[in-house]
mmCIF file of N, CA and C in Angstrom:
data_model
loop_
_atom_site.group_PDB
_atom_site.id
_atom_site.type_symbol
_atom_site.label_atom_id
_atom_site.label_comp_id
_atom_site.label_asym_id
_atom_site.label_seq_id
_atom_site.Cartn_x
_atom_site.Cartn_y
_atom_site.Cartn_z
ATOM 1 N N UNK A 1 -35.103 -1.797 -134.930
ATOM 2 C CA UNK A 1 -33.994 -2.296 -134.131
ATOM 3 C C UNK A 1 -34.287 -1.990 -132.659
ATOM 4 N N UNK A 2 -33.963 -2.895 -131.786
ATOM 5 C CA UNK A 2 -34.203 -2.744 -130.350
ATOM 6 C C UNK A 2 -32.913 -2.323 -129.648
ATOM 7 N N UNK A 3 -33.073 -1.637 -128.516
ATOM 8 C CA UNK A 3 -31.942 -1.229 -127.688
ATOM 9 C C UNK A 3 -32.189 -1.684 -126.269
ATOM 10 N N UNK A 4 -31.116 -1.939 -125.550
ATOM 11 C CA UNK A 4 -31.202 -2.218 -124.121
ATOM 12 C C UNK A 4 -31.475 -0.889 -123.424
ATOM 13 N N UNK A 5 -32.479 -0.878 -122.518
ATOM 14 C CA UNK A 5 -32.845 0.345 -121.802
ATOM 15 C C UNK A 5 -32.796 0.099 -120.303
ATOM 16 N N UNK A 6 -32.640 1.172 -119.540
ATOM 17 C CA UNK A 6 -32.632 1.078 -118.083
ATOM 18 C C UNK A 6 -34.072 1.029 -117.585
ATOM 19 N N UNK A 7 -34.368 0.047 -116.732
ATOM 20 C CA UNK A 7 -35.678 -0.091 -116.094
ATOM 21 C C UNK A 7 -35.412 -0.283 -114.605
ATOM 22 N N UNK A 8 -35.545 0.790 -113.826
ATOM 23 C CA UNK A 8 -35.221 0.716 -112.401
ATOM 24 C C UNK A 8 -33.746 0.418 -112.229
ATOM 25 N N UNK A 9 -33.434 -0.602 -111.427
ATOM 26 C CA UNK A 9 -32.043 -1.016 -111.222
ATOM 27 C C UNK A 9 -31.615 -2.088 -112.214
ATOM 28 N N UNK A 10 -32.498 -2.429 -113.143
ATOM 29 C CA UNK A 10 -32.217 -3.477 -114.123
ATOM 30 C C UNK A 10 -32.122 -2.885 -115.515
ATOM 31 N N UNK A 11 -31.969 -3.758 -116.476
ATOM 32 C CA UNK A 11 -31.998 -3.368 -117.872
ATOM 33 C C UNK A 11 -33.011 -4.239 -118.585
ATOM 34 N N UNK A 12 -33.585 -3.725 -119.639
ATOM 35 C CA UNK A 12 -34.590 -4.470 -120.374
ATOM 36 C C UNK A 12 -34.555 -4.122 -121.843
ATOM 37 N N UNK A 13 -35.431 -4.762 -122.576
ATOM 38 C CA UNK A 13 -35.539 -4.508 -124.003
ATOM 39 C C UNK A 13 -37.017 -4.361 -124.338
ATOM 40 N N UNK A 14 -37.326 -3.389 -125.157
ATOM 41 C CA UNK A 14 -38.690 -3.222 -125.643
ATOM 42 C C UNK A 14 -38.785 -3.982 -126.958
ATOM 43 N N UNK A 15 -39.741 -4.885 -127.020
ATOM 44 C CA UNK A 15 -39.938 -5.665 -128.236
ATOM 45 C C UNK A 15 -41.083 -5.014 -129.009
ATOM 46 N N UNK A 16 -40.851 -4.626 -130.255
ATOM 47 C CA UNK A 16 -41.913 -3.992 -131.034
ATOM 48 C C UNK A 16 -43.158 -4.881 -131.120
ATOM 49 N N UNK A 17 -44.338 -4.245 -131.031
ATOM 50 C CA UNK A 17 -45.599 -4.970 -131.023
ATOM 51 C C UNK A 17 -45.759 -5.929 -132.203
ATOM 52 N N UNK A 18 -45.378 -5.557 -133.441
ATOM 53 C CA UNK A 18 -45.524 -6.514 -134.549
ATOM 54 C C UNK A 18 -44.721 -7.804 -134.335
ATOM 55 N N UNK A 19 -43.550 -7.686 -133.722
ATOM 56 C CA UNK A 19 -42.736 -8.881 -133.460
ATOM 57 C C UNK A 19 -43.397 -9.733 -132.384
ATOM 58 N N UNK A 20 -43.920 -9.093 -131.343
ATOM 59 C CA UNK A 20 -44.622 -9.825 -130.283
ATOM 60 C C UNK A 20 -45.806 -10.582 -130.875
ATOM 61 N N UNK A 21 -46.524 -9.932 -131.763
ATOM 62 C CA UNK A 21 -47.688 -10.551 -132.381
ATOM 63 C C UNK A 21 -47.293 -11.720 -133.286
ATOM 64 N N UNK A 22 -46.309 -11.518 -134.136
ATOM 65 C CA UNK A 22 -45.859 -12.570 -135.054
ATOM 66 C C UNK A 22 -45.348 -13.779 -134.286
ATOM 67 N N UNK A 23 -44.640 -13.540 -133.183
ATOM 68 C CA UNK A 23 -44.062 -14.630 -132.386
ATOM 69 C C UNK A 23 -45.043 -15.205 -131.374
ATOM 70 N N UNK A 24 -46.273 -14.707 -131.345
ATOM 71 C CA UNK A 24 -47.306 -15.174 -130.403
ATOM 72 C C UNK A 24 -46.831 -15.098 -128.955
ATOM 73 N N UNK A 25 -46.299 -13.948 -128.573
ATOM 74 C CA UNK A 25 -45.783 -13.766 -127.216
ATOM 75 C C UNK A 25 -46.709 -12.959 -126.320
ATOM 76 N N UNK A 26 -47.885 -12.552 -126.830
ATOM 77 C CA UNK A 26 -48.803 -11.746 -126.034
ATOM 78 C C UNK A 26 -49.206 -12.494 -124.761
ATOM 79 N N UNK A 27 -49.139 -11.799 -123.629
ATOM 80 C CA UNK A 27 -49.567 -12.333 -122.326
ATOM 81 C C UNK A 27 -48.933 -13.684 -121.995
ATOM 82 N N UNK A 28 -47.717 -13.904 -122.402
ATOM 83 C CA UNK A 28 -47.014 -15.166 -122.167
ATOM 84 C C UNK A 28 -45.930 -14.977 -121.109
ATOM 85 N N UNK A 29 -45.696 -16.005 -120.307
ATOM 86 C CA UNK A 29 -44.487 -16.066 -119.490
ATOM 87 C C UNK A 29 -43.378 -16.476 -120.457
ATOM 88 N N UNK A 30 -42.192 -15.891 -120.303
ATOM 89 C CA UNK A 30 -41.119 -16.136 -121.264
ATOM 90 C C UNK A 30 -39.952 -16.864 -120.618
ATOM 91 N N UNK A 31 -39.307 -17.718 -121.397
ATOM 92 C CA UNK A 31 -38.062 -18.370 -121.006
ATOM 93 C C UNK A 31 -36.926 -17.690 -121.756
ATOM 94 N N UNK A 32 -35.796 -17.508 -121.086
ATOM 95 C CA UNK A 32 -34.622 -16.915 -121.692
ATOM 96 C C UNK A 32 -33.511 -17.950 -121.703
ATOM 97 N N UNK A 33 -32.917 -18.155 -122.858
ATOM 98 C CA UNK A 33 -31.809 -19.099 -123.002
ATOM 99 C C UNK A 33 -30.610 -18.321 -123.512
ATOM 100 N N UNK A 34 -29.520 -18.340 -122.735
ATOM 101 C CA UNK A 34 -28.309 -17.631 -123.119
ATOM 102 C C UNK A 34 -27.496 -18.538 -124.031
ATOM 103 N N UNK A 35 -27.209 -18.043 -125.222
ATOM 104 C CA UNK A 35 -26.416 -18.755 -126.208
ATOM 105 C C UNK A 35 -25.109 -18.001 -126.423
ATOM 106 N N UNK A 36 -24.140 -18.661 -127.051
ATOM 107 C CA UNK A 36 -22.889 -17.969 -127.367
ATOM 108 C C UNK A 36 -23.145 -16.769 -128.267
ATOM 109 N N UNK A 37 -24.117 -16.882 -129.157
ATOM 110 C CA UNK A 37 -24.392 -15.839 -130.140
ATOM 111 C C UNK A 37 -25.335 -14.759 -129.608
ATOM 112 N N UNK A 38 -26.003 -14.977 -128.473
ATOM 113 C CA UNK A 38 -26.942 -13.996 -127.971
ATOM 114 C C UNK A 38 -27.960 -14.600 -127.025
ATOM 115 N N UNK A 39 -29.199 -14.145 -127.151
ATOM 116 C CA UNK A 39 -30.264 -14.534 -126.238
ATOM 117 C C UNK A 39 -31.444 -15.064 -127.041
ATOM 118 N N UNK A 40 -31.961 -16.218 -126.643
ATOM 119 C CA UNK A 40 -33.141 -16.803 -127.269
ATOM 120 C C UNK A 40 -34.306 -16.621 -126.313
ATOM 121 N N UNK A 41 -35.383 -15.988 -126.793
ATOM 122 C CA UNK A 41 -36.568 -15.731 -125.981
ATOM 123 C C UNK A 41 -37.704 -16.566 -126.545
ATOM 124 N N UNK A 42 -38.284 -17.429 -125.694
ATOM 125 C CA UNK A 42 -39.377 -18.289 -126.145
ATOM 126 C C UNK A 42 -40.497 -18.258 -125.112
ATOM 127 N N UNK A 43 -41.736 -18.546 -125.551
ATOM 128 C CA UNK A 43 -42.803 -18.665 -124.568
ATOM 129 C C UNK A 43 -42.518 -19.855 -123.664
ATOM 130 N N UNK A 44 -42.858 -19.711 -122.388
ATOM 131 C CA UNK A 44 -42.646 -20.807 -121.444
ATOM 132 C C UNK A 44 -43.499 -21.991 -121.867
ATOM 133 N N UNK A 45 -42.890 -23.156 -121.933
ATOM 134 C CA UNK A 45 -43.616 -24.365 -122.295
ATOM 135 C C UNK A 45 -44.331 -24.894 -121.063
ATOM 136 N N UNK A 46 -45.593 -25.156 -121.188
ATOM 137 C CA UNK A 46 -46.373 -25.725 -120.095
ATOM 138 C C UNK A 46 -46.217 -27.243 -120.126
ATOM 139 N N UNK A 47 -45.785 -27.815 -119.009
ATOM 140 C CA UNK A 47 -45.601 -29.263 -118.952
ATOM 141 C C UNK A 47 -46.936 -29.943 -118.663
ATOM 142 N N UNK A 48 -46.995 -31.200 -118.996
ATOM 143 C CA UNK A 48 -48.202 -31.974 -118.725
ATOM 144 C C UNK A 48 -48.325 -32.243 -117.235
ATOM 145 N N UNK A 49 -49.522 -32.592 -116.792
ATOM 146 C CA UNK A 49 -49.765 -32.872 -115.383
ATOM 147 C C UNK A 49 -48.815 -33.975 -114.918
ATOM 148 N N UNK A 50 -48.155 -33.758 -113.799
ATOM 149 C CA UNK A 50 -47.215 -34.731 -113.260
ATOM 150 C C UNK A 50 -45.784 -34.454 -113.673
ATOM 151 N N UNK A 51 -45.581 -33.848 -114.830
ATOM 152 C CA UNK A 51 -44.231 -33.542 -115.282
ATOM 153 C C UNK A 51 -43.648 -32.394 -114.482
ATOM 154 N N UNK A 52 -44.498 -31.497 -113.990
ATOM 155 C CA UNK A 52 -44.020 -30.358 -113.202
ATOM 156 C C UNK A 52 -43.329 -30.851 -111.937
ATOM 157 N N UNK A 53 -43.830 -31.916 -111.344
ATOM 158 C CA UNK A 53 -43.226 -32.470 -110.127
ATOM 159 C C UNK A 53 -41.800 -32.907 -110.424
ATOM 160 N N UNK A 54 -41.585 -33.618 -111.532
ATOM 161 C CA UNK A 54 -40.245 -34.056 -111.910
ATOM 162 C C UNK A 54 -39.346 -32.857 -112.216
ATOM 163 N N UNK A 55 -39.899 -31.844 -112.891
ATOM 164 C CA UNK A 55 -39.137 -30.655 -113.239
ATOM 165 C C UNK A 55 -38.634 -29.947 -111.983
ATOM 166 N N UNK A 56 -39.457 -29.924 -110.931
ATOM 167 C CA UNK A 56 -39.082 -29.245 -109.693
ATOM 168 C C UNK A 56 -37.986 -29.999 -108.948
ATOM 169 N N UNK A 57 -37.881 -31.301 -109.144
ATOM 170 C CA UNK A 57 -36.840 -32.086 -108.483
ATOM 171 C C UNK A 57 -35.472 -31.839 -109.102
ATOM 172 N N UNK A 58 -35.454 -31.494 -110.390
ATOM 173 C CA UNK A 58 -34.201 -31.261 -111.100
ATOM 174 C C UNK A 58 -33.873 -29.778 -111.006
ATOM 175 N N UNK A 59 -32.766 -29.459 -110.391
ATOM 176 C CA UNK A 59 -32.349 -28.066 -110.232
ATOM 177 C C UNK A 59 -31.124 -27.826 -111.137
ATOM 178 N N UNK A 60 -31.338 -27.284 -112.346
ATOM 179 C CA UNK A 60 -30.191 -27.043 -113.225
ATOM 180 C C UNK A 60 -29.284 -25.958 -112.658
ATOM 181 N N UNK A 61 -27.990 -26.085 -112.916
ATOM 182 C CA UNK A 61 -27.028 -25.086 -112.473
ATOM 183 C C UNK A 61 -26.706 -24.191 -113.654
ATOM 184 N N UNK A 62 -26.732 -22.889 -113.399
ATOM 185 C CA UNK A 62 -26.439 -21.910 -114.442
ATOM 186 C C UNK A 62 -25.290 -21.049 -113.958
ATOM 187 N N UNK A 63 -24.277 -20.920 -114.781
ATOM 188 C CA UNK A 63 -23.143 -20.057 -114.449
ATOM 189 C C UNK A 63 -23.284 -18.766 -115.241
ATOM 190 N N UNK A 64 -23.536 -17.667 -114.528
ATOM 191 C CA UNK A 64 -23.670 -16.373 -115.192
ATOM 192 C C UNK A 64 -22.303 -15.719 -115.247
ATOM 193 N N UNK A 65 -21.830 -15.474 -116.437
ATOM 194 C CA UNK A 65 -20.535 -14.831 -116.615
ATOM 195 C C UNK A 65 -20.726 -13.538 -117.390
ATOM 196 N N UNK A 66 -21.566 -12.666 -116.879
ATOM 197 C CA UNK A 66 -21.922 -11.443 -117.576
ATOM 198 C C UNK A 66 -20.772 -10.440 -117.629
ATOM 199 N N UNK A 67 -19.795 -10.606 -116.782
ATOM 200 C CA UNK A 67 -18.693 -9.645 -116.746
ATOM 201 C C UNK A 67 -17.634 -9.942 -117.806
ATOM 202 N N UNK A 68 -17.711 -11.104 -118.468
ATOM 203 C CA UNK A 68 -16.736 -11.464 -119.494
ATOM 204 C C UNK A 68 -17.267 -11.096 -120.868
ATOM 205 N N UNK A 69 -16.402 -10.721 -121.742
ATOM 206 C CA UNK A 69 -16.795 -10.421 -123.122
ATOM 207 C C UNK A 69 -16.471 -11.566 -124.028
#
């Protein structure tokens, strides 16, 4: 089981090595998706050449409501 830990002025989670290995997360940039049920952590998807330009034009808005339960 993992716990949230203090890392400097932030908080983090240590992911056990077997889980990192099974999920193929070694040396990966990660994307975090906040869901109603929790947090989804996935390896960052690399876009094809030219798609990155379109991705940079679209600026999604995210509302962080961390103070609400």
